[in-house]
Coordinates of C-alpha atoms in Angstrom, one line a residue:
Chain A
M1 CA 176.0 28.1 92.7
G2 CA 173.4 28.9 90.0
K3 CA 170.0 30.1 91.1
K4 CA 166.8 28.4 90.0
I5 CA 163.5 30.1 89.1
L6 CA 160.0 28.8 88.7
I7 CA 157.5 30.5 86.5
V8 CA 153.8 29.7 87.2
D9 CA 151.5 30.8 84.5
D10 CA 148.7 29.0 82.5
S11 CA 149.7 31.0 79.3
N12 CA 152.6 29.4 77.5
T13 CA 153.1 32.7 75.7
M14 CA 153.6 34.5 79.1
R15 CA 155.9 31.8 80.5
K16 CA 158.1 32.4 77.4
I17 CA 158.0 36.1 77.8
V18 CA 158.7 36.2 81.4
G19 CA 161.7 33.8 80.8
R20 CA 163.0 36.0 78.1
S21 CA 162.6 39.1 80.3
L22 CA 164.6 37.3 83.1
R23 CA 167.5 36.9 80.7
Q24 CA 167.2 40.5 79.2
A25 CA 167.2 41.7 82.8
G26 CA 170.7 40.4 83.3
L27 CA 169.8 38.6 86.6
D28 CA 172.0 36.0 88.2
F29 CA 170.3 32.7 87.6
D30 CA 171.1 29.4 85.8
E31 CA 167.9 27.5 85.3
V32 CA 164.2 28.2 84.7
F33 CA 161.3 25.7 85.5
E34 CA 157.7 26.2 84.3
A35 CA 154.4 25.2 85.7
G36 CA 150.9 25.8 84.2
D37 CA 149.0 26.4 87.4
G38 CA 149.4 26.3 91.2
Q39 CA 148.9 22.6 91.6
E40 CA 151.5 21.9 88.9
A41 CA 153.9 24.3 90.8
L42 CA 153.4 22.5 94.1
N43 CA 153.9 19.0 92.4
L44 CA 157.2 20.3 90.9
L45 CA 158.3 21.9 94.2
A46 CA 157.9 18.4 95.9
T47 CA 161.0 17.3 94.0
Q48 CA 162.8 20.4 92.7
K49 CA 164.4 23.1 94.9
V50 CA 164.1 26.5 93.5
D51 CA 165.3 30.0 94.8
L52 CA 162.5 32.2 93.5
I53 CA 159.0 31.8 92.1
L54 CA 157.2 34.1 89.8
S55 CA 153.3 33.5 89.7
D56 CA 150.4 34.6 87.8
I57 CA 147.2 35.0 89.8
N58 CA 144.2 34.3 87.5
M59 CA 144.8 30.7 86.5
P60 CA 142.6 27.5 86.1
N61 CA 142.7 24.6 88.5
M62 CA 144.6 26.3 91.2
D63 CA 145.0 30.1 91.1
G64 CA 147.9 32.1 92.5
L65 CA 146.2 33.0 95.8
E66 CA 145.5 29.4 96.6
F67 CA 149.0 28.4 95.7
L68 CA 150.2 30.9 98.1
R69 CA 148.0 29.5 100.9
Q70 CA 149.1 25.9 100.2
K71 CA 152.8 26.8 100.0
A72 CA 152.7 28.7 103.2
A73 CA 151.2 25.6 104.9
N74 CA 154.2 23.6 103.8
P75 CA 157.3 24.1 105.9
A76 CA 159.6 22.6 103.2
I77 CA 158.7 25.4 100.7
K78 CA 157.1 28.3 102.6
G79 CA 160.4 30.2 102.7
I80 CA 160.8 30.5 98.9
P81 CA 160.0 34.1 97.8
V82 CA 157.1 34.5 95.5
V83 CA 156.7 37.5 93.2
M84 CA 153.2 37.8 91.6
I85 CA 152.9 38.9 87.9
S86 CA 149.5 40.1 87.1
T87 CA 147.5 42.5 85.1
E88 CA 145.9 43.6 88.4
A89 CA 149.0 44.7 90.3
G90 CA 148.2 47.5 92.6
S91 CA 144.7 46.3 93.2
D92 CA 143.2 44.6 96.3
I93 CA 144.1 41.3 94.8
I94 CA 147.7 42.1 95.2
G95 CA 147.1 43.3 98.8
E96 CA 145.6 39.8 99.4
A97 CA 148.6 38.2 97.8
T98 CA 150.9 40.2 100.0
S99 CA 148.9 39.1 103.1
L100 CA 149.4 35.6 102.1
G101 CA 153.2 36.1 101.9
A102 CA 154.0 37.3 98.4
A103 CA 157.3 39.2 98.3
G104 CA 156.4 41.6 95.6
S105 CA 154.4 42.2 92.3
I106 CA 155.0 43.1 88.8
K107 CA 152.2 44.5 86.6
K108 CA 151.6 43.3 83.0
P109 CA 152.7 44.8 80.8
F110 CA 156.2 45.0 82.1
T111 CA 159.8 45.8 80.8
P112 CA 163.0 43.8 81.6
D113 CA 164.1 46.8 83.8
Q114 CA 160.9 46.6 85.9
V115 CA 161.6 42.8 86.3
S116 CA 165.3 43.6 87.2
A117 CA 164.3 46.3 89.8
T118 CA 161.8 44.0 91.5
L119 CA 163.7 40.7 91.5
G120 CA 167.2 42.0 91.9
A121 CA 167.2 42.0 95.7
L122 CA 165.5 38.6 95.9
L123 CA 168.2 36.6 94.1
Chain B
M1 CA 134.8 57.5 82.5
D2 CA 136.4 58.1 79.1
L3 CA 136.4 54.6 77.6
Q4 CA 137.9 55.7 74.3
K5 CA 140.9 57.1 76.1
N6 CA 141.2 54.1 78.5
I7 CA 141.1 51.7 75.7
T8 CA 143.6 53.7 73.7
D9 CA 146.1 54.1 76.5
A10 CA 145.9 50.5 77.6
T11 CA 146.4 49.2 74.1
T12 CA 149.2 51.6 73.2
E13 CA 151.1 50.8 76.5
I14 CA 150.9 47.1 75.8
F15 CA 152.0 47.3 72.2
E16 CA 154.9 49.7 73.1
T17 CA 156.1 47.8 76.1
M18 CA 155.7 44.2 75.3
I19 CA 155.1 43.7 71.5
M20 CA 157.3 46.4 70.2
M21 CA 154.9 47.2 67.4
E22 CA 153.7 50.8 66.4
I23 CA 150.0 51.2 66.3
T24 CA 147.8 54.1 65.4
P25 CA 144.4 54.3 67.0
G26 CA 141.5 55.3 64.8
D27 CA 137.8 56.6 65.5
P28 CA 135.4 54.5 67.5
L29 CA 133.2 52.4 65.3
K30 CA 129.6 53.6 65.0
E31 CA 128.1 50.2 64.5
L32 CA 128.6 46.8 66.4
V33 CA 130.6 44.2 64.7
T34 CA 129.6 40.6 65.4
T35 CA 130.7 38.5 62.4
F36 CA 134.5 37.9 61.7
H37 CA 136.3 36.3 58.8
H38 CA 139.8 34.7 59.0
T39 CA 140.3 36.3 62.4
V40 CA 141.5 35.3 65.9
S41 CA 139.5 36.8 68.7
G42 CA 141.0 36.8 72.4
M43 CA 138.3 37.4 75.0
V44 CA 137.9 37.9 78.7
G45 CA 134.7 38.0 80.7
L46 CA 133.9 40.6 83.3
A47 CA 131.6 39.7 86.3
G48 CA 130.6 41.7 89.3
T49 CA 129.2 45.2 89.4
F50 CA 130.0 45.6 85.8
K51 CA 129.5 42.4 83.6
G52 CA 130.4 42.1 79.9
L53 CA 133.3 41.3 77.7
L54 CA 136.7 42.6 76.6
A55 CA 137.8 41.3 73.2
I56 CA 140.6 41.9 70.7
H57 CA 139.8 40.8 67.1
T58 CA 142.8 40.3 65.0
P59 CA 142.8 39.3 61.4
N60 CA 145.0 36.3 60.8
D61 CA 148.0 38.3 59.3
V62 CA 147.8 40.7 62.2
A63 CA 147.6 37.9 64.9
K64 CA 150.7 36.2 63.3
A65 CA 152.6 39.5 63.3
I66 CA 151.7 40.2 66.9
T67 CA 152.6 36.7 68.0
S68 CA 155.9 36.8 66.1
N69 CA 156.9 40.1 67.8
F70 CA 155.5 38.9 71.2
L71 CA 157.5 35.7 71.3
G72 CA 160.4 36.6 69.0
L73 CA 160.0 33.8 66.6
D74 CA 158.7 33.2 63.0
V75 CA 155.0 32.2 62.9
G76 CA 153.6 30.3 60.0
D77 CA 150.1 29.2 60.6
I78 CA 147.4 30.0 63.2
D79 CA 148.3 27.4 65.9
D80 CA 148.0 27.2 69.7
D81 CA 150.8 29.7 70.2
V82 CA 148.9 32.4 68.3
K83 CA 145.7 31.8 70.0
D84 CA 147.4 31.7 73.4
A85 CA 149.2 35.0 72.5
I86 CA 146.0 36.8 71.4
G87 CA 144.2 35.4 74.6
E88 CA 147.0 36.8 76.7
L89 CA 146.8 40.1 75.0
A90 CA 143.1 40.2 75.8
N91 CA 144.0 39.4 79.4
M92 CA 146.4 42.3 79.7
L93 CA 143.9 44.8 78.0
A94 CA 141.1 43.5 80.4
G95 CA 143.3 44.0 83.5
N96 CA 144.4 47.4 82.5
I97 CA 140.9 48.6 81.4
K98 CA 139.3 47.0 84.6
Q99 CA 141.3 49.5 86.7
A100 CA 139.4 52.4 84.9
I101 CA 135.9 50.9 85.6
D102 CA 136.6 49.3 89.0
T103 CA 138.9 51.7 91.0
T104 CA 138.9 49.6 94.1
G105 CA 140.0 46.4 92.2
K106 CA 137.4 44.3 94.2
D107 CA 134.2 44.9 92.3
V108 CA 134.9 43.3 89.0
T109 CA 136.3 39.8 88.5
L110 CA 138.1 38.7 85.2
S111 CA 137.6 35.3 83.7
I112 CA 140.4 33.2 82.4
P113 CA 141.1 34.4 78.8
S114 CA 140.1 32.4 75.8
A115 CA 140.5 32.7 72.1
V116 CA 138.7 31.5 69.0
H117 CA 139.8 31.3 65.3
G118 CA 137.9 30.5 62.2
E119 CA 137.0 31.3 58.6
E120 CA 133.8 32.8 59.8
Y121 CA 132.2 33.2 63.1
T122 CA 129.8 35.4 65.1
L123 CA 130.2 36.7 68.6
N124 CA 127.3 37.9 70.7
C125 CA 127.5 39.3 74.2
L126 CA 125.0 41.3 76.0
A127 CA 121.7 42.4 74.4
N128 CA 121.5 45.9 75.9
A129 CA 125.1 46.6 76.9
E130 CA 127.0 49.8 76.4
W131 CA 130.0 49.2 74.0
M132 CA 132.9 50.7 72.5
I133 CA 134.9 49.2 69.6
M134 CA 138.2 50.9 68.8
P135 CA 140.2 50.2 65.6
F136 CA 144.0 50.3 65.6
T137 CA 146.2 50.2 62.4
T138 CA 149.6 48.2 62.4
P139 CA 152.0 47.6 59.6
S140 CA 150.2 44.3 59.1
G141 CA 146.6 45.6 59.1
E142 CA 143.9 46.7 61.3
F143 CA 142.6 45.1 64.6
L144 CA 139.7 46.0 66.9
V145 CA 139.5 46.3 70.6
E146 CA 135.9 45.9 72.0
L147 CA 134.5 46.5 75.3
Q148 CA 130.8 45.6 76.1
F149 CA 129.5 46.0 79.6
E150 CA 126.4 46.9 81.7
K151 CA 126.1 47.7 85.4
A152 CA 124.8 44.7 87.3

């Protein structure tokens, strides 16, 4: 059955680029959903099942770290793996994301090969 | 801290990896530029032990070429897609350059990126900040990457 991926980023440009990189990486998925911040993502997850979430950290309204906190507190969605996509991968912020349950991180800028290497084991 | 090298390396990596556009760095400008014409500027604020601004200033034709390569589509006018792309470019530059000035990753916070566009506008940041402006040449023209900061 086809896998579903949710991309959470306030930048429409970055959502398009991440979606294109997923296709170029040759990953096994069928459908991509998009959300502009953490709250939009939580709203979407209330009605839509996905297999993997890719999330920015620095976003308005609800950032990626608060999204991780609220997702972890919701038994219905806490098991969905989240990979952070951020300009700050490798920093303490990513350490905090990991402590909140993030399954991995991808640093911007990134190549399709880096996306494939990080996400391949999660799909 | 070699700001010229940090800005050049970060900018080159982003253009090679995600925009697929050849760029050539020039020599740092000797005078601050505050007024821009027919340009799109993407900006990210820095707060914490260093405060200031990271900005990229792209003339309209360069902004459209960058967005076209970035998104893989034809771009006609300066629209929300172009402003979002240049803002995201500033975001990636700020994140990469931040690593050079904030090695722990927790002393400097980045703002949400923003972008402005217009026939003529003026940008002023900090009165007594250190600054570095690097020009880069693309097949569509020249753009500037600017870092202004002071220690809090």
